[in-house]
Amino acid sequence: MRLRDFFSVDAIDLDLSTETKDETLKKLVGLFHLDEKSEGILFKMLKRRENLGSTGIGRGIAIPHCRSLVVNRLRVAFGRHGAGLDFKAIDEKPVHYVFLIVAPPLEVSNQYLPVLGKIAQFSKEADVPERLAAVENAEGFLQLLEEKGV
Amino acid sequence: MHDQLETLLEMQDLHMQRRALDEGGVRELETGLFEMGAEQAIDALEAKITELELRLGKSNQERFRHLISTRQRAVVPVLAGVCYGCFVAVPTSWAADADPNDKLNVCQSCGHFQYYPS
């Protein structure tokens, strides 16, 4: 299983200009091109998950995630925010890199947890924040995932 | 989308989150990587589920409770015209509606509430 296989170029936004955590979640959910109601439900679920504890894991990275029936397969998106966002992260520092993961309640190949784990593993590598900052386009982001062997 | 279907979807998602916190892998990740307080999270999820239940009509409330306790899922997707609760084809007239989620559809075969993902 390779992480890059789960990302599509149109679900990568390297120039987020949102002002809040909520706006950012909405923007990233929008990259999945669901209908308006489904987007609303998904946003609500992600917010609920955030209310249980921030998914900002530190070092400028957040991994919001949830399961919901409004998606029929595992979906992932990535957003980069130059200025940084208040995500109430564990280290209380601004978040610049957001990986969004959403999966249906039941999946045939059960990829949700492994994908979440791989993104966590990737995020823990020492040079990743710096490398993500330097990525120039969506292809570059995908190449970085490949280079890191995740 | 039918308002009761929206509530049912939300409740089911919350049940999934609640149940996931009993699973080793998810609980480990949530409490380890994300430093979530699992017991507090469970209490919060259960309180929200109870609150949402009050929005349902009595028969939907009973059906939801029965399905979630006996079959783990109350709402199932309909994909390619097939109910994923029982794998029986749904009547074509249902799927032909402009937005089938505007009605609260119950599978005639398995009794699950149905949802048509976009």
PDB file of C-alpha atoms in Angstrom:
ATOM      1  CA  MET A   1       0.000   0.000   0.000  1.00  0.00           C
ATOM      2  CA  ARG A   2       1.435   3.384  -1.012  1.00  0.00           C
ATOM      3  CA  LEU A   3       0.065   6.638   0.336  1.00  0.00           C
ATOM      4  CA  ARG A   4       0.408   8.420  -2.985  1.00  0.00           C
ATOM      5  CA  ASP A   5      -2.146   6.068  -4.526  1.00  0.00           C
ATOM      6  CA  PHE A   6      -4.805   7.551  -2.258  1.00  0.00           C
ATOM      7  CA  PHE A   7      -4.165  11.179  -3.194  1.00  0.00           C
ATOM      8  CA  SER A   8      -5.438  12.748  -6.372  1.00  0.00           C
ATOM      9  CA  VAL A   9      -3.932  15.976  -7.681  1.00  0.00           C
ATOM     10  CA  ASP A  10      -7.272  17.792  -7.380  1.00  0.00           C
ATOM     11  CA  ALA A  11      -7.449  16.961  -3.656  1.00  0.00           C
ATOM     12  CA  ILE A  12      -4.210  18.814  -2.925  1.00  0.00           C
ATOM     13  CA  ASP A  13      -4.286  22.538  -2.199  1.00  0.00           C
ATOM     14  CA  LEU A  14      -0.894  24.082  -1.531  1.00  0.00           C
ATOM     15  CA  ASP A  15      -2.175  27.646  -1.240  1.00  0.00           C
ATOM     16  CA  LEU A  16      -4.837  27.643   1.431  1.00  0.00           C
ATOM     17  CA  SER A  17      -5.848  31.167   2.320  1.00  0.00           C
ATOM     18  CA  THR A  18      -8.455  30.319   4.940  1.00  0.00           C
ATOM     19  CA  GLU A  19      -8.608  32.191   8.211  1.00  0.00           C
ATOM     20  CA  THR A  20      -9.918  29.636  10.674  1.00  0.00           C
ATOM     21  CA  LYS A  21      -9.829  25.927  11.425  1.00  0.00           C
ATOM     22  CA  ASP A  22     -13.515  25.578  10.448  1.00  0.00           C
ATOM     23  CA  GLU A  23     -13.003  27.349   7.142  1.00  0.00           C
ATOM     24  CA  THR A  24     -10.035  25.096   6.438  1.00  0.00           C
ATOM     25  CA  LEU A  25     -11.976  21.926   7.162  1.00  0.00           C
ATOM     26  CA  LYS A  26     -14.788  23.132   4.875  1.00  0.00           C
ATOM     27  CA  LYS A  27     -12.322  23.996   2.142  1.00  0.00           C
ATOM     28  CA  LEU A  28     -10.661  20.589   2.285  1.00  0.00           C
ATOM     29  CA  VAL A  29     -14.004  18.756   2.422  1.00  0.00           C
ATOM     30  CA  GLY A  30     -14.908  20.733  -0.707  1.00  0.00           C
ATOM     31  CA  LEU A  31     -12.032  19.071  -2.543  1.00  0.00           C
ATOM     32  CA  PHE A  32     -14.024  15.804  -2.449  1.00  0.00           C
ATOM     33  CA  HIS A  33     -16.810  17.324  -4.590  1.00  0.00           C
ATOM     34  CA  LEU A  34     -19.701  15.869  -2.616  1.00  0.00           C
ATOM     35  CA  ASP A  35     -23.193  17.309  -2.642  1.00  0.00           C
ATOM     36  CA  GLU A  36     -23.874  20.205  -0.296  1.00  0.00           C
ATOM     37  CA  LYS A  37     -25.724  18.173   2.352  1.00  0.00           C
ATOM     38  CA  SER A  38     -23.043  15.498   2.455  1.00  0.00           C
ATOM     39  CA  GLU A  39     -20.369  18.162   2.804  1.00  0.00           C
ATOM     40  CA  GLY A  40     -22.324  19.618   5.718  1.00  0.00           C
ATOM     41  CA  ILE A  41     -22.632  16.261   7.475  1.00  0.00           C
ATOM     42  CA  LEU A  42     -18.956  15.508   6.945  1.00  0.00           C
ATOM     43  CA  PHE A  43     -17.923  18.898   8.273  1.00  0.00           C
ATOM     44  CA  LYS A  44     -20.115  18.389  11.336  1.00  0.00           C
ATOM     45  CA  MET A  45     -18.522  14.990  12.029  1.00  0.00           C
ATOM     46  CA  LEU A  46     -15.012  16.363  11.644  1.00  0.00           C
ATOM     47  CA  LYS A  47     -15.892  19.174  14.027  1.00  0.00           C
ATOM     48  CA  ARG A  48     -17.271  16.669  16.517  1.00  0.00           C
ATOM     49  CA  ARG A  49     -14.023  14.736  16.327  1.00  0.00           C
ATOM     50  CA  GLU A  50     -12.035  17.940  16.843  1.00  0.00           C
ATOM     51  CA  ASN A  51     -14.167  18.757  19.876  1.00  0.00           C
ATOM     52  CA  LEU A  52     -13.063  15.484  21.466  1.00  0.00           C
ATOM     53  CA  GLY A  53      -9.447  16.625  21.140  1.00  0.00           C
ATOM     54  CA  SER A  54      -7.481  18.461  18.477  1.00  0.00           C
ATOM     55  CA  THR A  55      -5.973  16.452  15.659  1.00  0.00           C
ATOM     56  CA  GLY A  56      -3.081  18.898  15.521  1.00  0.00           C
ATOM     57  CA  ILE A  57      -0.218  16.553  16.398  1.00  0.00           C
ATOM     58  CA  GLY A  58       2.473  19.218  16.601  1.00  0.00           C
ATOM     59  CA  ARG A  59       5.283  20.418  14.327  1.00  0.00           C
ATOM     60  CA  GLY A  60       2.757  22.298  12.212  1.00  0.00           C
ATOM     61  CA  ILE A  61       0.812  19.188  11.183  1.00  0.00           C
ATOM     62  CA  ALA A  62      -2.841  18.228  11.704  1.00  0.00           C
ATOM     63  CA  ILE A  63      -4.646  15.060  10.650  1.00  0.00           C
ATOM     64  CA  PRO A  64      -8.415  15.583  10.930  1.00  0.00           C
ATOM     65  CA  HIS A  65     -10.222  12.309  10.349  1.00  0.00           C
ATOM     66  CA  CYS A  66     -13.530  10.521  10.707  1.00  0.00           C
ATOM     67  CA  ARG A  67     -15.671   7.779   9.290  1.00  0.00           C
ATOM     68  CA  SER A  68     -18.933   8.647   7.600  1.00  0.00           C
ATOM     69  CA  LEU A  69     -21.439   7.022   5.305  1.00  0.00           C
ATOM     70  CA  VAL A  70     -21.488  10.106   3.104  1.00  0.00           C
ATOM     71  CA  VAL A  71     -18.358   8.839   1.364  1.00  0.00           C
ATOM     72  CA  ASN A  72     -18.376   5.519  -0.427  1.00  0.00           C
ATOM     73  CA  ARG A  73     -14.610   4.956  -0.329  1.00  0.00           C
ATOM     74  CA  LEU A  74     -11.597   6.205   1.565  1.00  0.00           C
ATOM     75  CA  ARG A  75     -10.814   9.801   0.612  1.00  0.00           C
ATOM     76  CA  VAL A  76      -7.780  11.873   1.508  1.00  0.00           C
ATOM     77  CA  ALA A  77      -6.886  15.498   0.901  1.00  0.00           C
ATOM     78  CA  PHE A  78      -3.934  17.693   1.743  1.00  0.00           C
ATOM     79  CA  GLY A  79      -3.768  21.419   2.346  1.00  0.00           C
ATOM     80  CA  ARG A  80      -0.864  23.764   3.029  1.00  0.00           C
ATOM     81  CA  HIS A  81      -1.373  27.073   4.765  1.00  0.00           C
ATOM     82  CA  GLY A  82       1.506  29.531   4.515  1.00  0.00           C
ATOM     83  CA  ALA A  83       0.632  31.759   7.450  1.00  0.00           C
ATOM     84  CA  GLY A  84      -0.461  28.943   9.734  1.00  0.00           C
ATOM     85  CA  LEU A  85      -3.730  28.304  11.537  1.00  0.00           C
ATOM     86  CA  ASP A  86      -4.813  28.084  15.128  1.00  0.00           C
ATOM     87  CA  PHE A  87      -5.746  24.427  15.374  1.00  0.00           C
ATOM     88  CA  LYS A  88      -5.380  24.098  19.163  1.00  0.00           C
ATOM     89  CA  ALA A  89      -2.561  21.694  18.372  1.00  0.00           C
ATOM     90  CA  ILE A  90      -0.843  19.626  21.035  1.00  0.00           C
ATOM     91  CA  ASP A  91       2.236  21.883  20.971  1.00  0.00           C
ATOM     92  CA  GLU A  92       0.015  24.989  20.682  1.00  0.00           C
ATOM     93  CA  LYS A  93       1.898  26.063  17.564  1.00  0.00           C
ATOM     94  CA  PRO A  94       0.179  27.096  14.294  1.00  0.00           C
ATOM     95  CA  VAL A  95      -0.694  24.371  11.835  1.00  0.00           C
ATOM     96  CA  HIS A  96       0.589  24.693   8.286  1.00  0.00           C
ATOM     97  CA  TYR A  97      -0.059  21.209   6.901  1.00  0.00           C
ATOM     98  CA  VAL A  98      -3.428  19.479   7.048  1.00  0.00           C
ATOM     99  CA  PHE A  99      -4.056  15.893   5.993  1.00  0.00           C
ATOM    100  CA  LEU A 100      -7.775  15.114   5.849  1.00  0.00           C
ATOM    101  CA  ILE A 101      -8.843  11.454   5.928  1.00  0.00           C
ATOM    102  CA  VAL A 102     -12.409  10.225   5.604  1.00  0.00           C
ATOM    103  CA  ALA A 103     -13.657   6.689   5.177  1.00  0.00           C
ATOM    104  CA  PRO A 104     -17.004   4.922   5.085  1.00  0.00           C
ATOM    105  CA  PRO A 105     -18.009   2.942   8.196  1.00  0.00           C
ATOM    106  CA  LEU A 106     -17.158  -0.353   6.552  1.00  0.00           C
ATOM    107  CA  GLU A 107     -14.516  -0.813   3.893  1.00  0.00           C
ATOM    108  CA  VAL A 108     -13.789  -3.969   1.964  1.00  0.00           C
ATOM    109  CA  SER A 109     -10.034  -3.590   2.335  1.00  0.00           C
ATOM    110  CA  ASN A 110     -10.044  -1.791   5.681  1.00  0.00           C
ATOM    111  CA  GLN A 111      -7.550   0.897   4.710  1.00  0.00           C
ATOM    112  CA  TYR A 112      -8.577   3.670   7.080  1.00  0.00           C
ATOM    113  CA  LEU A 113      -6.384   2.810  10.032  1.00  0.00           C
ATOM    114  CA  PRO A 114      -3.300   1.837   7.969  1.00  0.00           C
ATOM    115  CA  VAL A 115      -3.565   5.085   5.961  1.00  0.00           C
ATOM    116  CA  LEU A 116      -3.939   7.111   9.159  1.00  0.00           C
ATOM    117  CA  GLY A 117      -0.925   5.279  10.576  1.00  0.00           C
ATOM    118  CA  LYS A 118       1.171   5.906   7.460  1.00  0.00           C
ATOM    119  CA  ILE A 119       0.403   9.612   7.479  1.00  0.00           C
ATOM    120  CA  ALA A 120       1.347   9.716  11.165  1.00  0.00           C
ATOM    121  CA  GLN A 121       4.596   7.882  10.404  1.00  0.00           C
ATOM    122  CA  PHE A 122       5.352  10.281   7.538  1.00  0.00           C
ATOM    123  CA  SER A 123       4.557  13.298   9.724  1.00  0.00           C
ATOM    124  CA  LYS A 124       6.980  12.187  12.417  1.00  0.00           C
ATOM    125  CA  GLU A 125      10.007  12.244  10.130  1.00  0.00           C
ATOM    126  CA  ALA A 126      12.298  15.059  11.191  1.00  0.00           C
ATOM    127  CA  ASP A 127      12.607  16.836   7.845  1.00  0.00           C
ATOM    128  CA  VAL A 128       8.983  16.501   6.721  1.00  0.00           C
ATOM    129  CA  PRO A 129       7.672  19.955   7.759  1.00  0.00           C
ATOM    130  CA  GLU A 130      10.582  21.596   5.982  1.00  0.00           C
ATOM    131  CA  ARG A 131      10.141  19.422   2.901  1.00  0.00           C
ATOM    132  CA  LEU A 132       6.400  20.115   2.785  1.00  0.00           C
ATOM    133  CA  ALA A 133       7.117  23.836   2.930  1.00  0.00           C
ATOM    134  CA  ALA A 134       9.408  23.523  -0.072  1.00  0.00           C
ATOM    135  CA  VAL A 135       7.032  21.508  -2.272  1.00  0.00           C
ATOM    136  CA  GLU A 136       6.218  23.524  -5.408  1.00  0.00           C
ATOM    137  CA  ASN A 137       3.213  21.703  -6.798  1.00  0.00           C
ATOM    138  CA  ALA A 138       0.909  18.730  -6.269  1.00  0.00           C
ATOM    139  CA  GLU A 139       3.229  16.436  -8.210  1.00  0.00           C
ATOM    140  CA  GLY A 140       6.072  17.453  -5.919  1.00  0.00           C
ATOM    141  CA  PHE A 141       3.945  16.526  -2.923  1.00  0.00           C
ATOM    142  CA  LEU A 142       3.243  13.091  -4.384  1.00  0.00           C
ATOM    143  CA  GLN A 143       6.932  12.633  -5.158  1.00  0.00           C
ATOM    144  CA  LEU A 144       7.802  13.433  -1.560  1.00  0.00           C
ATOM    145  CA  LEU A 145       5.450  10.710  -0.341  1.00  0.00           C
ATOM    146  CA  GLU A 146       7.059   8.295  -2.736  1.00  0.00           C
ATOM    147  CA  GLU A 147      10.572   9.311  -1.766  1.00  0.00           C
ATOM    148  CA  LYS A 148       9.760   8.740   1.891  1.00  0.00           C
ATOM    149  CA  GLY A 149       8.551   5.253   1.036  1.00  0.00           C
ATOM    150  CA  VAL A 150       5.184   5.616   2.736  1.00  0.00           C
TER     151      VAL A 150
ATOM    152  CA  MET B   1     -32.035  15.356   2.284  1.00  0.00           C
ATOM    153  CA  HIS B   2     -34.785  14.082   4.561  1.00  0.00           C
ATOM    154  CA  ASP B   3     -34.244  15.597   8.013  1.00  0.00           C
ATOM    155  CA  GLN B   4     -34.680  12.275   9.815  1.00  0.00           C
ATOM    156  CA  LEU B   5     -32.161  10.646   7.455  1.00  0.00           C
ATOM    157  CA  GLU B   6     -29.683  13.405   8.248  1.00  0.00           C
ATOM    158  CA  THR B   7     -30.128  12.761  11.972  1.00  0.00           C
ATOM    159  CA  LEU B   8     -29.836   9.003  11.481  1.00  0.00           C
ATOM    160  CA  LEU B   9     -26.600   9.419   9.528  1.00  0.00           C
ATOM    161  CA  GLU B  10     -25.173  11.648  12.201  1.00  0.00           C
ATOM    162  CA  MET B  11     -26.167   9.231  14.956  1.00  0.00           C
ATOM    163  CA  GLN B  12     -24.664   6.302  13.120  1.00  0.00           C
ATOM    164  CA  ASP B  13     -21.390   8.163  12.579  1.00  0.00           C
ATOM    165  CA  LEU B  14     -21.275   8.966  16.284  1.00  0.00           C
ATOM    166  CA  HIS B  15     -21.969   5.328  17.141  1.00  0.00           C
ATOM    167  CA  MET B  16     -19.067   4.368  14.865  1.00  0.00           C
ATOM    168  CA  GLN B  17     -16.764   6.803  16.648  1.00  0.00           C
ATOM    169  CA  ARG B  18     -17.950   5.489  19.991  1.00  0.00           C
ATOM    170  CA  ARG B  19     -17.455   1.859  19.004  1.00  0.00           C
ATOM    171  CA  ALA B  20     -14.063   2.574  17.449  1.00  0.00           C
ATOM    172  CA  LEU B  21     -12.806   3.763  20.822  1.00  0.00           C
ATOM    173  CA  ASP B  22     -13.286   0.217  22.092  1.00  0.00           C
ATOM    174  CA  GLU B  23     -11.066  -1.149  19.311  1.00  0.00           C
ATOM    175  CA  GLY B  24      -7.406  -1.576  20.174  1.00  0.00           C
ATOM    176  CA  GLY B  25      -5.888   0.055  17.078  1.00  0.00           C
ATOM    177  CA  VAL B  26      -8.102   3.132  16.985  1.00  0.00           C
ATOM    178  CA  ARG B  27      -8.000   3.699  20.733  1.00  0.00           C
ATOM    179  CA  GLU B  28      -4.211   3.391  20.730  1.00  0.00           C
ATOM    180  CA  LEU B  29      -3.885   5.930  17.927  1.00  0.00           C
ATOM    181  CA  GLU B  30      -6.404   8.372  19.379  1.00  0.00           C
ATOM    182  CA  THR B  31      -4.973   8.308  22.876  1.00  0.00           C
ATOM    183  CA  GLY B  32      -1.342   8.058  21.754  1.00  0.00           C
ATOM    184  CA  LEU B  33      -0.789  10.195  18.673  1.00  0.00           C
ATOM    185  CA  PHE B  34      -3.690  12.580  19.265  1.00  0.00           C
ATOM    186  CA  GLU B  35      -3.566  12.482  23.078  1.00  0.00           C
ATOM    187  CA  MET B  36      -7.335  12.141  23.307  1.00  0.00           C
ATOM    188  CA  GLY B  37      -8.923  11.418  26.690  1.00  0.00           C
ATOM    189  CA  ALA B  38     -10.820   8.271  25.680  1.00  0.00           C
ATOM    190  CA  GLU B  39     -13.241   8.065  28.605  1.00  0.00           C
ATOM    191  CA  GLN B  40     -14.220  11.724  28.327  1.00  0.00           C
ATOM    192  CA  ALA B  41     -14.664  11.290  24.583  1.00  0.00           C
ATOM    193  CA  ILE B  42     -16.932   8.290  25.093  1.00  0.00           C
ATOM    194  CA  ASP B  43     -19.086  10.237  27.559  1.00  0.00           C
ATOM    195  CA  ALA B  44     -19.348  13.171  25.131  1.00  0.00           C
ATOM    196  CA  LEU B  45     -20.295  10.925  22.212  1.00  0.00           C
ATOM    197  CA  GLU B  46     -22.939   9.091  24.217  1.00  0.00           C
ATOM    198  CA  ALA B  47     -24.463  12.353  25.409  1.00  0.00           C
ATOM    199  CA  LYS B  48     -24.686  13.638  21.838  1.00  0.00           C
ATOM    200  CA  ILE B  49     -26.265  10.395  20.602  1.00  0.00           C
ATOM    201  CA  THR B  50     -28.923  10.644  23.330  1.00  0.00           C
ATOM    202  CA  GLU B  51     -29.594  14.261  22.383  1.00  0.00           C
ATOM    203  CA  LEU B  52     -29.980  13.432  18.694  1.00  0.00           C
ATOM    204  CA  GLU B  53     -32.269  10.485  19.398  1.00  0.00           C
ATOM    205  CA  LEU B  54     -34.886  12.916  20.643  1.00  0.00           C
ATOM    206  CA  ARG B  55     -35.136  14.390  17.137  1.00  0.00           C
ATOM    207  CA  LEU B  56     -36.349  11.082  15.722  1.00  0.00           C
ATOM    208  CA  GLY B  57     -39.960   9.951  15.519  1.00  0.00           C
ATOM    209  CA  LYS B  58     -40.801   7.059  17.827  1.00  0.00           C
ATOM    210  CA  SER B  59     -40.831   4.332  15.160  1.00  0.00           C
ATOM    211  CA  ASN B  60     -37.549   5.529  13.625  1.00  0.00           C
ATOM    212  CA  GLN B  61     -36.029   5.710  17.080  1.00  0.00           C
ATOM    213  CA  GLU B  62     -37.045   2.111  17.795  1.00  0.00           C
ATOM    214  CA  ARG B  63     -35.855   0.863  14.402  1.00  0.00           C
ATOM    215  CA  PHE B  64     -32.533   2.642  14.816  1.00  0.00           C
ATOM    216  CA  ARG B  65     -31.965   1.196  18.295  1.00  0.00           C
ATOM    217  CA  HIS B  66     -32.875  -2.304  17.161  1.00  0.00           C
ATOM    218  CA  LEU B  67     -30.654  -2.218  14.072  1.00  0.00           C
ATOM    219  CA  ILE B  68     -27.632  -0.649  15.744  1.00  0.00           C
ATOM    220  CA  SER B  69     -27.721  -3.175  18.592  1.00  0.00           C
ATOM    221  CA  THR B  70     -28.356  -6.270  16.507  1.00  0.00           C
ATOM    222  CA  ARG B  71     -26.591  -5.514  13.216  1.00  0.00           C
ATOM    223  CA  GLN B  72     -24.177  -2.728  14.177  1.00  0.00           C
ATOM    224  CA  ARG B  73     -25.441  -0.486  11.373  1.00  0.00           C
ATOM    225  CA  ALA B  74     -28.813   1.154  11.022  1.00  0.00           C
ATOM    226  CA  VAL B  75     -28.185   3.079   7.813  1.00  0.00           C
ATOM    227  CA  VAL B  76     -26.594   1.344   4.855  1.00  0.00           C
ATOM    228  CA  PRO B  77     -25.509   2.712   1.493  1.00  0.00           C
ATOM    229  CA  VAL B  78     -27.163   1.863  -1.781  1.00  0.00           C
ATOM    230  CA  LEU B  79     -24.460   1.471  -4.387  1.00  0.00           C
ATOM    231  CA  ALA B  80     -25.080   0.633  -8.034  1.00  0.00           C
ATOM    232  CA  GLY B  81     -28.720  -0.057  -7.199  1.00  0.00           C
ATOM    233  CA  VAL B  82     -27.887  -2.624  -4.522  1.00  0.00           C
ATOM    234  CA  CYS B  83     -28.713  -2.328  -0.821  1.00  0.00           C
ATOM    235  CA  TYR B  84     -25.518  -2.931   1.164  1.00  0.00           C
ATOM    236  CA  GLY B  85     -27.508  -4.228   4.111  1.00  0.00           C
ATOM    237  CA  CYS B  86     -28.680  -7.348   2.279  1.00  0.00           C
ATOM    238  CA  PHE B  87     -27.244  -7.104  -1.268  1.00  0.00           C
ATOM    239  CA  VAL B  88     -30.680  -7.146  -2.830  1.00  0.00           C
ATOM    240  CA  ALA B  89     -31.435  -4.763  -5.729  1.00  0.00           C
ATOM    241  CA  VAL B  90     -33.619  -1.821  -4.716  1.00  0.00           C
ATOM    242  CA  PRO B  91     -36.727  -0.972  -6.762  1.00  0.00           C
ATOM    243  CA  THR B  92     -35.499   1.007  -9.754  1.00  0.00           C
ATOM    244  CA  SER B  93     -38.167   3.655  -9.179  1.00  0.00           C
ATOM    245  CA  TRP B  94     -36.510   4.590  -5.854  1.00  0.00           C
ATOM    246  CA  ALA B  95     -33.098   5.152  -7.334  1.00  0.00           C
ATOM    247  CA  ALA B  96     -34.627   7.072 -10.242  1.00  0.00           C
ATOM    248  CA  ASP B  97     -35.821   9.893  -7.974  1.00  0.00           C
ATOM    249  CA  ALA B  98     -34.077  13.238  -8.482  1.00  0.00           C
ATOM    250  CA  ASP B  99     -32.560  12.869  -5.030  1.00  0.00           C
ATOM    251  CA  PRO B 100     -33.498   9.567  -3.398  1.00  0.00           C
ATOM    252  CA  ASN B 101     -32.201  10.936  -0.072  1.00  0.00           C
ATOM    253  CA  ASP B 102     -35.130  13.355   0.027  1.00  0.00           C
ATOM    254  CA  LYS B 103     -37.242  10.435   1.234  1.00  0.00           C
ATOM    255  CA  LEU B 104     -36.598   8.147   4.174  1.00  0.00           C
ATOM    256  CA  ASN B 105     -36.219   4.798   2.457  1.00  0.00           C
ATOM    257  CA  VAL B 106     -36.293   1.533   4.377  1.00  0.00           C
ATOM    258  CA  CYS B 107     -35.149  -1.637   2.625  1.00  0.00           C
ATOM    259  CA  GLN B 108     -38.070  -3.942   2.002  1.00  0.00           C
ATOM    260  CA  SER B 109     -35.742  -6.893   2.355  1.00  0.00           C
ATOM    261  CA  CYS B 110     -33.516  -6.215   5.390  1.00  0.00           C
ATOM    262  CA  GLY B 111     -35.214  -3.275   7.077  1.00  0.00           C
ATOM    263  CA  HIS B 112     -32.155  -0.995   7.133  1.00  0.00           C
ATOM    264  CA  PHE B 113     -32.519   2.707   6.466  1.00  0.00           C
ATOM    265  CA  GLN B 114     -30.937   3.474   3.124  1.00  0.00           C
ATOM    266  CA  TYR B 115     -28.629   6.236   2.021  1.00  0.00           C
ATOM    267  CA  TYR B 116     -27.512   7.054  -1.514  1.00  0.00           C
ATOM    268  CA  PRO B 117     -23.933   8.412  -1.407  1.00  0.00           C
ATOM    269  CA  SER B 118     -23.115  11.127  -3.926  1.00  0.00           C
TER     270      SER B 118
END
